[in-house]
């Protein structure tokens, strides 16, 4: 294997694992210790300002609506997520974050923004754009790979 490919691969694997570990340990040691990583990613998928249906959130996360419902039920019970019926059709239920859910979302988002800022801190504009191109290529590869997975 090309030494550069090997080194980049090691960094990507380590970074992925470290981000998850840091997020999990941070949650466990905070006032949000009742939230799992899976639930945190559900909160992230619901987002700060949108009201999304269960199907829309499930699609963002790549899970079935049934699988998501278990996580949402827990987050509603823990007061991080609210189910909201729309005025124009009371049968339609949308998901939104409660005030506590929005606080957790902002703290999680800050960690990600700090991580990105630190990553590009010593780069000039051209270097940052090259990194962005590499990340876009990685994203596109992962999207194509997801499309090939069994449904």
XYZ file of N, CA and C in Angstrom:
453
model
N 0.848 -1.187 0.000
C 0.000 0.000 0.000
C 0.888 1.244 0.000
N 0.455 2.235 -0.716
C 1.138 3.518 -0.770
C 1.276 4.073 0.653
N 2.500 4.450 1.077
C 2.692 4.947 2.454
C 1.792 6.135 2.807
N 1.554 7.037 1.858
C 0.698 8.188 2.133
C -0.754 7.734 2.358
N -1.227 6.815 1.512
C -2.581 6.270 1.677
C -2.698 5.592 3.034
N -1.691 4.830 3.406
C -1.685 4.125 4.688
C -1.740 5.124 5.860
N -0.945 6.182 5.780
C -0.914 7.173 6.857
C -2.241 7.931 6.955
N -2.800 8.319 5.814
C -4.093 9.016 5.818
C -5.172 8.105 6.384
N -5.154 6.844 5.983
C -6.128 5.883 6.508
C -6.043 5.783 8.030
N -4.820 5.704 8.555
C -4.654 5.619 10.015
C -5.239 6.857 10.691
N -4.984 8.034 10.134
C -5.545 9.258 10.704
C -7.077 9.246 10.658
N -7.644 8.864 9.519
C -9.105 8.859 9.401
C -9.749 7.915 10.413
N -9.210 6.721 10.542
C -9.757 5.743 11.491
C -9.627 6.263 12.918
N -8.462 6.782 13.258
C -8.230 7.303 14.611
C -9.136 8.494 14.898
N -9.255 9.407 13.948
C -10.103 10.589 14.134
C -11.554 10.175 14.340
N -12.043 9.279 13.510
C -13.427 8.812 13.645
C -13.664 8.236 15.042
N -12.794 7.354 15.463
C -12.938 6.733 16.785
C -12.795 7.747 17.913
N -11.854 8.668 17.783
C -11.643 9.676 18.830
C -12.837 10.616 18.966
N -13.411 11.037 17.851
C -14.567 11.930 17.913
C -15.709 11.252 18.662
N -15.994 10.001 18.304
C -17.075 9.278 18.986
C -16.779 9.103 20.470
N -15.543 8.742 20.810
C -15.171 8.542 22.197
C -15.278 9.842 22.992
N -14.789 10.948 22.429
C -14.852 12.245 23.106
C -16.313 12.668 23.300
N -17.114 12.510 22.260
C -18.527 12.868 22.388
C -19.197 12.045 23.489
N -18.939 10.752 23.491
C -19.560 9.871 24.482
C -19.108 10.216 25.903
N -17.810 10.395 26.107
C -17.297 10.722 27.446
C -17.759 12.105 27.901
N -17.844 13.043 26.963
C -18.330 14.377 27.304
C -19.788 14.312 27.755
N -20.598 13.559 27.027
C -21.995 13.395 27.432
C -22.092 12.755 28.816
N -21.313 11.686 29.034
C -21.373 10.942 30.296
C -20.955 11.782 31.490
N -20.117 12.776 31.265
C -19.618 13.580 32.378
C -20.324 14.938 32.476
N -21.427 15.109 31.765
C -22.135 16.385 31.752
C -23.521 16.219 32.364
N -24.253 17.292 32.368
C -25.640 17.222 32.838
C -26.526 16.458 31.862
N -25.971 16.096 30.695
C -26.707 15.353 29.662
C -26.328 13.873 29.659
N -25.927 13.346 30.801
C -25.441 11.958 30.871
C -26.518 10.933 30.540
N -27.771 11.365 30.486
C -28.854 10.444 30.138
C -29.033 10.296 28.624
N -28.166 10.942 27.836
C -28.272 10.893 26.375
C -27.156 10.014 25.817
N -27.525 9.059 24.978
C -26.540 8.206 24.305
C -26.033 8.895 23.039
N -24.957 8.374 22.493
C -24.430 8.910 21.225
C -25.490 8.797 20.125
N -26.158 7.668 20.074
C -27.214 7.463 19.072
C -28.296 8.533 19.226
N -28.696 8.803 20.464
C -29.702 9.829 20.703
C -29.169 11.220 20.348
N -27.889 11.469 20.620
C -27.286 12.759 20.269
C -27.348 12.980 18.765
N -27.073 11.935 18.001
C -27.123 12.056 16.551
C -28.565 12.243 16.059
N -29.521 11.706 16.790
C -30.928 11.952 16.467
C -31.257 13.420 16.708
N -30.809 13.957 17.836
C -31.004 15.378 18.133
C -30.371 16.234 17.036
N -29.175 15.869 16.623
C -28.478 16.603 15.566
C -29.267 16.548 14.252
N -29.834 15.385 13.932
C -30.591 15.232 12.684
C -31.891 16.027 12.716
N -32.515 16.135 13.872
C -33.743 16.937 13.979
C -33.408 18.401 13.735
N -32.307 18.860 14.301
C -31.832 20.216 14.038
C -32.498 21.267 14.903
N -31.927 22.442 14.866
C -32.348 23.530 15.736
C -33.668 24.183 15.331
N -33.879 24.414 14.061
C -34.958 25.309 13.658
C -36.055 24.650 12.839
N -35.803 23.461 12.358
C -36.799 22.805 11.521
C -37.743 21.964 12.372
N -38.883 21.697 11.817
C -39.768 20.673 12.354
C -39.867 19.619 11.262
N -39.367 18.434 11.565
C -39.302 17.364 10.575
C -40.184 16.202 10.994
N -40.680 15.462 10.010
C -41.426 14.241 10.321
C -40.445 13.144 10.717
N -40.970 12.115 11.340
C -40.141 10.965 11.695
C -39.479 10.381 10.455
N -40.219 10.311 9.360
C -39.660 9.772 8.104
C -38.488 10.600 7.601
N -38.602 11.918 7.694
C -37.523 12.801 7.236
C -36.270 12.624 8.092
N -36.441 12.522 9.399
C -35.294 12.329 10.297
C -34.688 10.955 10.070
N -35.531 9.933 9.926
C -35.037 8.573 9.682
C -34.206 8.522 8.407
N -34.664 9.211 7.376
C -33.914 9.236 6.109
C -32.550 9.889 6.303
N -32.508 11.012 7.047
C -31.228 11.681 7.313
C -30.253 10.755 8.026
N -30.784 9.933 8.939
C -29.929 9.043 9.736
C -29.679 7.698 9.059
N -30.425 7.411 7.998
C -30.258 6.137 7.309
C -30.803 4.961 8.112
N -31.891 5.201 8.847
C -32.524 4.137 9.631
C -34.001 4.078 9.265
N -34.673 3.021 9.698
C -36.100 2.919 9.444
C -36.858 3.827 10.416
N -38.071 4.182 10.036
C -38.911 5.005 10.912
C -39.175 4.264 12.225
N -39.329 2.950 12.164
C -39.552 2.162 13.377
C -38.374 2.225 14.334
N -37.182 2.117 13.793
C -35.974 2.208 14.616
C -35.869 3.587 15.249
N -36.148 4.617 14.463
C -36.067 5.982 14.977
C -37.099 6.234 16.064
N -38.285 5.641 15.933
C -39.355 5.862 16.899
C -38.922 5.496 18.313
N -38.149 4.430 18.461
C -37.660 4.024 19.788
C -36.801 5.135 20.380
N -35.877 5.658 19.591
C -34.997 6.724 20.050
C -35.797 7.992 20.360
N -36.736 8.344 19.497
C -37.546 9.549 19.700
C -38.397 9.411 20.954
N -38.984 8.240 21.166
C -39.786 8.034 22.378
C -38.951 8.306 23.627
N -37.713 7.812 23.633
C -36.819 8.049 24.772
C -36.496 9.530 24.918
N -36.234 10.202 23.812
C -35.881 11.622 23.860
C -37.072 12.488 24.268
N -38.279 12.094 23.904
C -39.475 12.813 24.350
C -39.633 12.625 25.857
N -39.492 11.382 26.315
C -39.606 11.082 27.745
C -38.566 11.847 28.564
N -37.361 12.027 27.996
C -36.276 12.735 28.691
C -36.362 14.255 28.507
N -37.359 14.719 27.746
C -37.604 16.146 27.524
C -36.544 16.832 26.645
N -36.040 16.118 25.635
C -35.127 16.717 24.660
C -35.838 16.991 23.333
N -36.885 16.238 23.057
C -37.606 16.336 21.785
C -39.094 16.472 22.087
N -39.765 17.218 21.213
C -41.213 17.387 21.318
C -41.863 16.925 20.027
N -43.028 16.312 20.167
C -43.860 15.986 19.003
C -44.879 17.108 18.850
N -44.974 17.652 17.643
C -45.845 18.795 17.387
C -46.802 18.434 16.257
N -48.089 18.588 16.515
C -49.083 18.369 15.458
C -49.237 19.663 14.665
N -49.297 19.533 13.350
C -49.416 20.726 12.521
C -50.847 21.249 12.548
N -50.996 22.550 12.411
C -52.322 23.174 12.451
C -53.160 22.811 11.226
N -52.526 22.706 10.070
C -53.285 22.459 8.842
C -53.707 21.000 8.678
N -53.029 20.064 9.367
C -53.427 18.652 9.320
C -53.012 18.010 10.636
N -53.942 17.839 11.531
C -53.662 17.331 12.874
C -53.120 15.904 12.865
N -53.238 15.193 11.732
C -52.690 13.834 11.643
C -51.175 13.837 11.484
N -50.633 14.940 10.981
C -49.191 15.043 10.727
C -48.483 15.443 12.023
N -47.511 14.627 12.402
C -46.727 14.906 13.609
C -45.304 15.238 13.192
N -44.819 16.353 13.687
C -43.443 16.774 13.395
C -42.628 16.715 14.675
N -41.328 16.591 14.514
C -40.404 16.552 15.644
C -39.655 17.862 15.733
N -39.496 18.358 16.948
C -38.667 19.537 17.161
C -37.965 19.378 18.496
N -36.924 20.167 18.685
C -36.167 20.096 19.930
C -36.834 20.962 20.990
N -36.839 20.454 22.198
C -37.296 21.237 23.347
C -36.196 22.253 23.679
N -36.445 23.184 24.590
C -35.365 24.101 24.987
C -34.109 23.353 25.476
N -34.290 22.283 26.236
C -33.135 21.496 26.697
C -32.438 20.821 25.521
N -33.218 20.322 24.562
C -32.654 19.707 23.364
C -31.867 20.710 22.535
N -32.380 21.946 22.455
C -31.662 22.990 21.703
C -30.351 23.367 22.388
N -30.353 23.394 23.717
C -29.110 23.669 24.452
C -28.080 22.588 24.161
N -28.492 21.333 24.249
C -27.572 20.231 23.964
C -27.081 20.305 22.518
N -27.972 20.603 21.593
C -27.588 20.741 20.187
C -26.502 21.802 20.033
N -26.694 22.957 20.660
C -25.713 24.049 20.537
C -24.354 23.655 21.110
N -24.348 22.964 22.242
C -23.073 22.524 22.837
C -22.365 21.518 21.930
N -23.119 20.597 21.377
C -22.553 19.597 20.461
C -22.021 20.275 19.198
N -22.792 21.224 18.668
C -22.389 21.959 17.474
C -21.113 22.761 17.727
N -20.990 23.335 18.928
C -19.788 24.102 19.274
C -18.552 23.206 19.225
N -18.654 21.986 19.757
C -17.531 21.051 19.692
C -17.117 20.826 18.237
N -18.080 20.616 17.358
C -17.765 20.368 15.948
C -17.146 21.601 15.287
N -17.688 22.778 15.580
C -17.117 24.007 15.004
C -15.697 24.245 15.522
N -15.475 24.011 16.825
C -14.125 24.150 17.382
C -13.161 23.169 16.726
N -13.629 21.956 16.485
C -12.798 20.929 15.856
C -12.384 21.383 14.444
N -13.313 21.925 13.695
C -13.011 22.383 12.335
C -12.068 23.587 12.374
N -12.349 24.537 13.252
C -11.474 25.710 13.355
C -10.041 25.303 13.691
N -9.883 24.355 14.608
C -8.550 23.881 14.988
C -7.870 23.180 13.807
N -8.660 22.464 13.024
C -8.113 21.744 11.869
C -7.506 22.705 10.846
N -8.153 23.823 10.610
C -7.685 24.744 9.568
C -6.922 25.948 10.128
N -6.648 25.942 11.428
C -6.041 27.102 12.094
C -4.733 27.555 11.455
N -3.884 26.650 11.023
C -2.577 27.024 10.477
C -2.528 26.899 8.960
N -3.698 26.850 8.337
C -3.757 26.730 6.877
C -4.108 28.067 6.257
N -3.554 28.298 5.078
C -4.001 29.465 4.323
C -5.237 29.054 3.511
N -5.800 30.006 2.786
C -7.036 29.764 2.042
C -6.879 28.625 1.037
N -5.771 28.577 0.305
C -5.557 27.519 -0.688
C -5.490 26.148 -0.020
N -4.789 26.056 1.100
C -4.695 24.776 1.808
C -6.060 24.330 2.323
N -6.830 25.281 2.840
C -8.176 24.956 3.322
C -9.053 24.459 2.179
N -8.921 25.073 1.016
C -9.708 24.651 -0.146
C -9.296 23.262 -0.626
N -8.012 22.934 -0.538
C -7.550 21.589 -0.902
C -8.115 20.560 0.080
N -8.095 20.890 1.364
C -8.708 19.999 2.359
C -10.185 19.814 2.038
N -10.869 20.903 1.721
C -12.298 20.833 1.393
C -12.535 19.922 0.194
N -11.688 20.009 -0.820
C -11.812 19.139 -1.993
C -11.649 17.676 -1.590
N -10.660 17.388 -0.765
C -10.459 16.016 -0.304
C -11.652 15.504 0.488
N -12.202 16.353 1.354
C -13.368 15.948 2.144
C -14.594 15.750 1.257
N -14.737 16.597 0.237
C -15.846 16.416 -0.705
C -15.693 15.101 -1.449
N -14.477 14.783 -1.870
C -14.242 13.509 -2.560
C -14.587 12.330 -1.653
N -14.197 12.414 -0.384
C -14.516 11.366 0.588
C -16.024 11.256 0.762
N -16.692 12.388 0.915
C -18.144 12.404 1.064
C -18.818 11.750 -0.138
N -18.400 12.126 -1.338
C -18.996 11.572 -2.559
C -18.784 10.062 -2.625
N -17.586 9.593 -2.262
C -17.304 8.155 -2.240
C -18.248 7.447 -1.261
N -18.416 8.010 -0.068
C -19.278 7.390 0.940
C -20.739 7.387 0.489
N -21.178 8.449 -0.166
C -22.554 8.495 -0.685
C -22.777 7.410 -1.737
N -21.807 7.248 -2.659
C -21.927 6.197 -3.685
C -21.927 4.820 -3.037
N -21.104 4.633 -2.016
C -21.032 3.350 -1.329
C -22.344 3.047 -0.610
N -22.934 4.060 0.022
C -24.230 3.876 0.706
C -25.305 3.430 -0.280
N -25.279 4.017 -1.489
C -26.273 3.678 -2.496
C -26.178 2.212 -2.925
N -25.008 1.626 -2.787
C -24.793 0.237 -3.205
C -25.142 -0.765 -2.091
N -25.370 -0.271 -0.895
C -25.698 -1.159 0.215
C -27.105 -1.731 0.040
N -27.320 -2.944 0.546
C -28.670 -3.502 0.469
C -29.655 -2.647 1.267
N -30.840 -2.533 0.758
C -31.872 -1.709 1.418
C -32.502 -2.453 2.560
